[in-house]
Every structure is written in structure tokens, then in C-alpha cells.
């Protein structure tokens, strides 16, 4: 079979996998990984350079970029390093042989993934043998014990999640920012693989490609905001359906929110994660439009009135979300103006909860352009957030595992306290019936406890807040503080010297 035909069939098969790649559904991604790996191992692209066709080289580089994304979502770190090295070599040959106009763009792709991987690994402690500790990012495959009885209301299930990365300066690869990557990993369960994945034979791979060649292929352009999954889903989906939006405009964002809202069924909830620069006005006058977070725009506004009090047409305001509060809505706002969304009204009396990032960080905290957002990191893996603010660079695997166990106990204790506390808003308890939202809420509280105890965090602006507010008693619980004290002893940390920590 000629090289051109092989490339066409492979492109069709890759396009067929894009919907599962974009939603990062782990069980589907394993199928994509097996296919990409078979292409790589059998070197179906090995004769590309001999053809001297730049279009085919571009298709091969796109294949590598997508294979890297799939490997990234499945935490195949060793494989990623090999693929990055091969992609770099391919970009160099492409640039040297063809002198293409898009050489800088492909060099940027290569640099982006290297920067992405360096930032992701920068916070991971190194053991004595110079290897990174093993970290589990996803929820357990087995659901937690039912909390419907404790929550005192009918169980809610997270059905739709929209993850938005709209910071102008942020670490990204393709259209996946580091913070979006961390959040979507937190919205997945560990996949259950009934039997070891076996590599497909050459005949099986050829047959699979031939079958898909007749199907209509999706556009191969990776720079697309289209993230809805069209693939067939299991009858009972373990993970919420996700939309990944990199720098969408306001109109695009509202379209996806509307779609997710429509697809949220009875007793379902929608999550909206916004990672974006804040926007505010000098003299706000209109309730609900006092500020918000920025969205992407193609060019600077030239016709905007000089009056700074007029709400921006490229800013998502709290009032913009009111129509979608007719169904349960869970907001996570990671922005320098996150607290603007405290004004969102609950006029439909449906469950609403908002988790707000700190609006300022101490100068000692690393810039988000280097490690991503600290707030999102805590929601993703609290122990990594703890390591970040404690400057933990070395920790052997045994101690890491002990710390993981201690943090898990703290999370469970926090969850039990919230569910048992009659002062906690009933809507919060309804959200806690879902494993993913339960995890975000208890990790949010744990983040607040750790930052309040840290000697560098002195201002209220440096602490996360929520709507509805959670009881102060959970943040100063002697039981939790005692557990935190034990964690510091195991990790040999002395950064936590504030009065709250020494109330014991």
C-alpha cells in the first residue's frame, strides 16, 4: 500500500478518535493510545521523508502532537519524553529541508510541550534515587460510600463540566492549559482495565483503518473550540461530560454554557471552571455587572465609550450566568477578580455553589506563568499545593505515601464535619452527594486551612472564599489542626507558624 494511501487512512482513523480525545474520557483514550502506539511501533510514517512532500510531513507532526496529548492525558510520562524527542527531530528536518513559512509555529509547538512538561514536573518531589514520586491524580475507580442520607436531600450528579482557560499568559500545549489539564484529571476516575491491553497486529491495524476510511472525518485542525463528544457513550457514564475551551470569546462561551445547560438532566448539576484575568470598573453602578472575568477578543476595542463604568462586551459578569441558575450550578472561579461573582443571585432557588480563588498571593508564591495556579493545584492534588508553599523538593516515596494517607484522612474528616454540621447550607450538602464535587469542596477547605496556617499568608485577600460561606469552625477544628501538625512533622516543615496553628 502506497505511503499516500497509508497517510489518508491513518488521518481518517485519527479524526475518528478526536471526540474522545477532546473530552479526555479515559476509557476511550486507552483505545486511541493503543492505535497511536501501533502506528508508532510499526513505523507507518518511516518513508515520509523520502516522498519529499511537506504536506505529508505536516500530517506526521500532527500525529505526533495528538499522540503526545493522549499520552499526557493518560500520564504516560516515559512515552512522552520519547515522542517529544522524535517530534523535535522531525521539526528540525522539516525546517531544514523545506524552509516552510510555518517553521516558527511548529517550533513553538515543540517548545510548548517541553515547557508544559517541565512545569508539571517542577512541583513533584524527588526521591533519594533522583526519581519523581508516583502521584495518582484521578479519583478511585470505586465510588465513595453513598452520602445521600447524610446530605438530607435527593442526590445530585455532576453531568456536564466546562473548563475554560482564558488567561493571556499561561502555560499550555496546543489548546490545553496546565490548569485545564489539572482540572480535567480531577474529573476522571481511575480507569478499570479488565485485561492487559495487547498490541494490535499489523493486519488488525490495517483492517481498522480501512473500516474507518469510508467514514466522514472531522477536521484535522487542532486549533478548534469544538469539544463536544459525538462518540458513543456507555449507558452509565462514570465521568462527567467535559468541554475544554481555550480562550473562547464571550459569545462562544455562552453557547457552550447553553449547550451544557440543555444537556443537564433532572437531579444533574453543571460545573463551570473559569481560569481568567479579572475585569473591574472604577465606579460600578449596576448590580451583577460590577466586574467579572475577561474573555477572548480578536482585536482591541476601538469603539468603546470613554466611560469606564459601562460594562465591557468582552467580560463575563455574574448576571450573565443568572439564566443558567435554573438548574444546579457549581462555579469554580480562579481569577484576580473571583469575588465579583459573590453577587450572583439565587432567584430560582436551585442549588448554587461558588468556590473563589484568592485575589492576591504573597510575593513568595511562584508566578502562575511558571507552575500554573496555586488554587487550582490545591483542588487537583492538595499535597502538591502543600509542597509548593512549603518548598518541598525532596521526599522519598515511602514518606510521600504516608503524607498521601494523612491528607486523605484529613479530607474525610472535613467532609464528615461539613455533612454533620446543621449550619452548612443544604445546597452545599446536595452537591456533596456527588464524588467529584465532594472532593472539590473538601479540598477547597483544606486549601483554606493550609494557607491560613502559613506564615507568608497574612491578608484576607490571600485566602479562598466561597458562596455560600462555610462555617468558620471547620477551618479552626482542633482535630484537623492536629492532623495538619502531624503532617508537618512527617514532612519536616516549619513554615506554619501562625497563631491558628498554635492554638492547640
XYZ file of C-alpha atoms in Angstrom:
504
model
C 0.000 0.000 0.000
C 1.475 3.393 -1.004
C 2.577 5.951 1.528
C -0.100 8.451 0.467
C -2.880 5.893 0.952
C -1.477 4.871 4.338
C -1.426 8.508 5.450
C -5.026 9.057 4.317
C -6.265 6.011 6.209
C -4.322 6.947 9.314
C -5.669 10.517 9.190
C -9.241 9.204 8.959
C -8.718 6.928 11.934
C -7.110 9.729 13.953
C -10.022 12.038 13.149
C -12.417 9.319 14.314
C -10.655 9.376 17.718
C -10.748 13.167 18.163
C -14.053 13.355 20.015
C -12.849 11.065 22.787
C -9.513 12.893 22.900
C -11.169 16.272 23.332
C -13.372 15.141 26.203
C -10.493 13.126 27.741
C -12.808 10.230 28.625
C -10.139 7.887 29.947
C -11.740 4.634 28.880
C -11.949 5.876 25.289
C -8.468 7.380 25.376
C -6.964 3.954 26.006
C -8.337 2.823 22.641
C -6.778 5.868 20.980
C -3.477 5.208 22.733
C -3.334 1.594 21.552
C -3.968 2.737 17.988
C -1.373 5.536 18.066
C 1.149 3.183 19.656
C 0.601 0.599 16.929
C 1.252 3.234 14.266
C 4.416 4.298 16.061
C 5.778 0.808 16.723
C 5.200 -0.354 13.147
C 6.696 2.843 11.741
C 3.965 3.550 9.219
C 5.459 7.024 8.741
C 9.049 5.883 8.192
C 9.123 6.614 4.429
C 7.613 10.094 4.735
C 10.872 11.998 4.313
C 11.711 10.110 1.130
C 8.489 11.281 -0.503
C 9.647 14.923 -0.167
C 6.084 16.096 0.338
C 5.751 18.780 3.056
C 2.000 18.154 3.395
C 2.683 14.571 4.490
C 5.334 15.770 6.938
C 2.770 18.102 8.485
C 0.349 15.197 8.894
C 3.050 13.211 10.644
C 3.802 16.096 13.010
C 0.090 16.441 13.753
C 0.016 12.738 14.541
C 2.884 13.210 16.997
C 1.183 16.209 18.620
C -2.033 14.234 19.155
C -0.182 11.153 20.368
C 1.602 13.360 22.912
C -1.729 14.782 24.118
C -3.218 11.300 24.529
C -0.090 10.155 26.372
C -0.264 13.262 28.546
C -3.886 12.636 29.496
C -3.016 9.035 30.375
C 0.136 10.058 32.312
C 2.458 8.067 30.038
C 5.447 10.188 31.034
C 8.206 7.931 29.712
C 6.492 7.699 26.352
C 6.041 11.479 26.214
C 9.776 12.097 26.544
C 10.473 9.792 23.596
C 7.753 11.374 21.460
C 8.955 14.899 22.240
C 12.473 13.971 21.173
C 11.221 12.472 17.908
C 8.938 15.443 17.229
C 11.858 17.837 17.754
C 13.929 15.914 15.216
C 11.053 15.905 12.749
C 10.515 19.670 13.114
C 14.230 20.273 12.516
C 14.241 18.151 9.344
C 11.028 19.776 8.119
C 12.525 23.237 8.641
C 15.891 22.384 7.088
C 14.573 20.554 4.025
C 11.581 22.702 3.067
C 12.228 26.173 4.586
C 8.462 26.431 5.266
C 6.595 29.575 6.273
C 5.126 27.810 9.319
C 8.511 26.744 10.718
C 8.181 29.086 13.709
C 4.725 27.733 14.513
C 5.973 24.149 14.632
C 8.990 25.185 16.698
C 6.541 26.830 19.080
C 4.566 23.578 19.345
C 7.752 21.740 20.269
C 8.712 24.368 22.852
C 5.214 24.472 24.341
C 5.115 20.782 25.196
C 8.601 20.911 26.734
C 7.607 23.899 28.881
C 4.344 22.177 29.800
C 6.086 19.018 30.977
C 8.744 20.956 32.883
C 6.075 22.950 34.744
C 4.061 19.822 35.537
C 7.107 18.069 36.994
C 8.603 21.114 38.724
C 6.483 20.649 41.856
C 6.793 16.870 42.107
C 9.202 15.899 44.914
C 12.242 13.819 44.011
C 13.140 10.697 45.982
C 16.652 9.756 47.105
C 17.343 7.877 43.858
C 16.507 11.031 41.834
C 13.215 9.698 40.524
C 9.922 11.619 40.894
C 7.460 10.196 43.407
C 4.445 8.406 41.954
C 1.288 10.525 42.048
C -2.310 9.429 41.460
C -4.343 12.300 40.006
C -7.751 10.713 39.465
C -10.493 9.616 41.825
C -10.663 5.928 42.766
C -12.462 3.704 40.295
C -14.879 2.605 43.030
C -17.390 5.313 44.010
C -17.354 6.585 47.561
C -19.930 5.314 50.028
C -23.322 6.907 49.456
C -23.766 10.243 51.246
C -27.373 10.792 50.157
C -28.661 10.096 53.668
C -26.135 12.443 55.271
C -26.864 15.241 52.811
C -30.547 15.092 53.717
C -31.716 15.645 50.141
C -32.002 13.866 46.839
C -28.622 13.110 45.321
C -27.172 15.388 42.651
C -24.831 14.037 39.992
C -22.321 16.111 38.071
C -23.248 15.609 34.419
C -21.633 18.471 32.500
C -18.333 20.288 33.097
C -16.973 23.286 31.175
C -13.283 24.033 31.707
C -12.190 27.452 30.463
C -8.611 28.704 30.190
C -8.663 32.416 29.365
C -5.550 33.884 30.962
C -3.472 35.809 28.441
C -0.260 34.396 29.913
C -0.499 30.747 30.828
C 1.347 27.501 30.281
C -0.288 25.500 27.529
C 0.197 22.893 24.841
C -1.997 23.161 21.789
C -5.310 24.279 23.326
C -4.856 22.616 26.696
C -3.607 24.856 29.502
C -1.843 23.435 32.535
C -4.727 24.427 34.819
C -7.320 22.913 32.472
C -5.247 19.728 32.350
C -5.174 19.504 36.141
C -8.902 20.092 36.431
C -9.898 17.542 33.827
C -7.674 14.939 35.515
C -9.622 15.679 38.703
C -12.867 14.990 36.835
C -11.870 11.432 35.919
C -11.941 8.153 37.773
C -9.096 5.708 37.548
C -9.917 3.526 34.535
C -10.809 -0.091 35.155
C -8.941 -2.256 32.660
C -10.306 -5.784 32.751
C -7.371 -7.281 30.886
C -3.958 -6.054 29.800
C -4.004 -4.123 26.565
C -2.345 -6.111 23.816
C -0.743 -4.548 20.812
C -2.718 -4.976 17.637
C -1.281 -6.970 14.818
C -0.454 -5.260 11.557
C -3.474 -6.898 9.944
C -5.789 -5.634 12.698
C -4.457 -2.104 12.394
C -4.852 -2.144 8.607
C -8.385 -3.511 8.921
C -9.317 -0.852 11.472
C -8.011 1.919 9.262
C -9.761 0.569 6.190
C -13.090 0.367 8.018
C -12.821 3.974 9.157
C -11.608 5.280 5.794
C -15.168 5.253 4.494
C -16.438 7.340 7.411
C -16.570 11.103 7.243
C -13.571 12.550 9.017
C -13.667 15.521 11.347
C -11.409 18.477 10.517
C -7.816 17.719 11.451
C -7.103 21.263 12.650
C -6.140 21.020 16.333
C -6.927 24.717 16.936
C -10.658 24.336 17.382
C -13.040 25.170 20.204
C -15.323 22.302 19.205
C -15.133 19.971 22.163
C -18.457 18.185 22.321
C -18.161 14.439 22.272
C -20.013 12.713 19.487
C -18.685 9.278 20.304
C -20.964 6.593 21.591
C -21.098 6.630 25.390
C -21.590 3.843 27.874
C -25.080 3.513 29.293
C -23.866 4.686 32.682
C -21.133 7.254 32.346
C -18.725 7.209 35.268
C -17.215 10.590 34.460
C -18.955 13.871 33.641
C -19.005 15.021 30.049
C -16.469 17.787 29.537
C -15.968 20.780 27.267
C -12.419 22.136 27.080
C -12.392 25.762 25.926
C -9.128 27.576 25.311
C -9.569 31.357 25.183
C -13.159 31.382 23.921
C -14.921 34.632 23.119
C -17.906 35.647 25.230
C -20.371 34.507 22.571
C -18.618 31.136 22.203
C -18.557 30.628 25.961
C -22.260 31.394 26.319
C -23.075 28.959 23.507
C -21.252 26.129 25.282
C -22.790 27.007 28.635
C -26.229 26.914 26.972
C -25.490 23.523 25.425
C -24.273 22.068 28.715
C -27.297 23.550 30.480
C -29.622 21.907 27.962
C -27.909 18.536 28.433
C -28.086 18.674 32.237
C -30.953 16.415 33.248
C -33.087 16.006 36.337
C -31.001 15.829 39.517
C -27.970 16.722 37.423
C -25.507 19.535 38.004
C -23.284 21.611 35.751
C -19.760 22.714 36.683
C -18.180 25.832 35.209
C -14.464 26.334 35.840
C -13.163 29.755 34.829
C -9.444 30.448 34.801
C -9.165 34.002 33.510
C -7.918 37.525 34.073
C -10.263 39.722 36.063
C -12.037 42.826 34.827
C -13.486 45.539 37.056
C -14.809 49.085 36.777
C -13.793 52.242 38.594
C -17.283 53.258 39.737
C -19.652 50.293 39.417
C -23.341 51.106 39.431
C -25.278 48.159 38.040
C -25.737 45.179 40.357
C -24.456 41.996 38.726
C -22.342 43.915 36.220
C -19.745 45.351 38.593
C -16.990 43.238 37.095
C -16.130 39.678 36.233
C -13.593 37.779 34.163
C -12.291 38.557 30.700
C -12.947 36.506 27.600
C -11.000 36.424 24.358
C -11.400 39.056 21.664
C -9.945 39.135 18.180
C -8.734 42.731 18.315
C -8.674 45.614 20.797
C -11.918 47.518 21.157
C -11.666 50.834 19.342
C -15.274 51.988 19.616
C -15.757 51.523 23.348
C -17.101 54.668 25.076
C -14.703 56.554 27.305
C -16.959 55.969 30.317
C -15.210 53.197 32.321
C -18.459 52.389 34.149
C -20.072 50.813 31.097
C -19.759 47.010 31.326
C -17.369 45.526 28.805
C -18.849 43.475 25.984
C -15.932 41.053 26.402
C -16.326 40.427 30.126
C -18.347 37.589 31.640
C -20.333 39.113 34.509
C -22.158 37.321 37.337
C -25.507 38.466 35.938
C -24.689 36.757 32.630
C -24.978 33.407 34.410
C -28.356 34.027 36.061
C -30.412 32.309 33.298
C -28.407 29.118 33.872
C -29.133 29.025 37.601
C -32.491 27.421 36.864
C -30.575 24.160 37.298
C -27.915 23.275 39.894
C -24.738 25.210 39.102
C -21.281 24.729 40.634
C -18.774 27.502 39.891
C -15.013 27.486 40.384
C -13.521 30.912 39.673
C -9.732 31.165 39.540
C -9.114 34.847 38.868
C -7.752 38.058 40.322
C -11.379 39.240 40.445
C -13.018 35.998 41.531
C -15.018 37.640 44.328
C -17.033 39.629 41.768
C -19.182 36.509 41.433
C -20.257 36.751 45.071
C -23.063 38.968 43.804
C -24.705 36.233 41.716
C -28.312 35.968 42.940
C -30.173 32.723 43.520
C -33.562 33.808 42.242
C -34.651 30.323 41.128
C -33.868 28.656 44.477
C -31.807 25.932 42.846
C -28.513 24.732 44.369
C -25.670 27.144 43.601
C -22.161 26.990 44.990
C -19.123 29.063 44.080
C -15.503 28.452 45.055
C -13.367 31.574 44.698
C -9.598 31.710 44.452
C -7.564 34.220 46.457
C -7.410 37.549 44.642
C -3.838 38.213 45.783
C -0.889 35.989 46.640
C 2.219 36.735 48.698
C 5.328 37.560 46.701
C 6.865 34.279 47.890
C 4.362 32.264 45.820
C 5.698 31.276 42.411
C 4.186 33.027 39.423
C 1.323 31.127 37.786
C 3.090 31.502 34.437
C 5.749 29.114 35.805
C 3.756 26.493 37.735
C 0.107 27.214 36.998
C -2.428 28.422 39.553
C -1.823 27.523 43.215
C -5.575 27.456 43.904
C -6.257 25.029 41.055
C -3.280 22.945 42.161
C -4.844 22.516 45.616
C -8.151 21.410 44.079
C -6.252 18.976 41.859
C -3.724 17.481 44.303
C -3.675 19.154 47.749
C -0.382 17.550 48.679
C 1.326 19.152 45.671
C -0.116 22.515 46.720
C 1.250 21.900 50.209
C 4.668 21.016 48.746
C 4.600 24.181 46.636
C 4.019 26.591 49.543
C 6.434 24.598 51.738
C 9.306 24.400 49.220
C 9.434 20.612 49.452
C 11.726 19.415 46.679
C 12.890 16.100 48.085
C 10.718 13.401 49.614
C 11.141 9.660 49.338
C 8.275 7.524 48.070
C 7.568 5.998 51.486
C 7.146 9.407 53.122
C 5.101 10.637 50.174
C 2.724 7.692 50.519
C 2.435 8.368 54.255
C 1.616 12.020 53.564
C -0.963 10.999 50.935
C -2.671 8.792 53.510
C -2.679 11.588 56.094
C -4.177 14.072 53.624
C -6.864 11.522 52.691
C -7.808 11.178 56.360
C -7.967 14.966 56.693
C -10.222 15.194 53.638
C -12.599 12.559 55.010
C -12.717 14.269 58.399
C -13.505 17.618 56.772
C -16.256 16.016 54.690
C -17.812 14.330 57.721
C -17.742 17.611 59.650
C -19.479 19.528 56.869
C -22.193 16.913 56.420
C -22.836 16.718 60.167
C -22.897 20.489 60.741
C -26.507 21.809 60.722
C -25.269 25.315 59.881
C -23.938 24.221 56.484
C -26.227 25.317 53.662
C -28.432 22.407 52.466
C -27.444 23.167 48.867
C -23.796 22.529 49.745
C -24.748 19.143 51.162
C -26.646 18.280 47.997
C -23.550 18.971 45.926
C -21.521 16.826 48.315
C -23.584 13.802 47.287
C -21.508 13.751 44.080
C -17.990 12.333 44.444
C -16.305 14.900 42.205
C -17.972 17.932 43.785
C -17.479 16.474 47.266
C -13.762 16.218 46.526
C -13.535 19.817 45.298
C -15.355 21.126 48.382
C -13.229 19.296 50.953
C -10.016 20.175 49.095
C -11.143 23.795 48.994
C -11.489 23.748 52.787
C -8.127 22.018 53.157
C -6.556 24.706 50.957
C -8.045 27.384 53.207
C -6.717 25.703 56.359
C -3.189 25.313 54.983
C -2.978 28.893 53.703
C -4.361 30.324 56.948
C -1.678 28.481 58.882
C 1.149 29.534 56.577
C 3.367 32.337 57.841
C 3.505 34.093 54.437
C -0.271 34.349 54.010
C -1.341 37.281 56.178
C -4.067 39.125 54.267
C -7.684 38.023 53.896
C -7.285 38.599 50.155
C -4.831 35.682 50.118
C -7.420 33.165 51.318
C -10.015 31.349 49.198
C -13.678 32.116 49.846
C -16.972 30.516 48.909
C -20.652 31.173 48.349
C -22.449 30.038 50.449
C -19.799 30.638 53.094
C -18.698 27.564 55.005
C -18.657 27.670 58.827
C -15.527 29.092 60.412
C -15.493 26.185 62.847
C -14.271 23.770 60.169
C -11.212 25.934 59.456
C -10.125 26.017 63.105
C -11.172 22.499 64.088
C -8.691 21.176 66.694
C -8.898 17.703 65.148
C -7.945 18.969 61.688
C -5.211 21.250 63.027
C -3.757 18.341 64.995
C -3.674 16.199 61.842
C -2.015 19.057 59.997
C 0.586 19.307 62.752
C 1.381 15.614 62.307
C 1.692 16.115 58.539
C 4.248 18.867 59.080
C 6.255 16.614 61.367
C 6.369 13.828 58.793
C 7.379 16.262 56.029
C 9.815 18.124 58.341
C 8.264 21.516 57.565
C 8.448 24.672 59.698
C 6.681 27.259 57.518
C 3.462 27.109 59.510
C 3.949 29.410 62.482
C 0.759 31.455 62.646
C -1.408 31.658 65.759
C -4.119 29.408 64.302
C -1.620 26.585 64.052
C -0.531 27.044 67.658
C -3.978 27.174 69.215
C -3.580 23.536 70.251
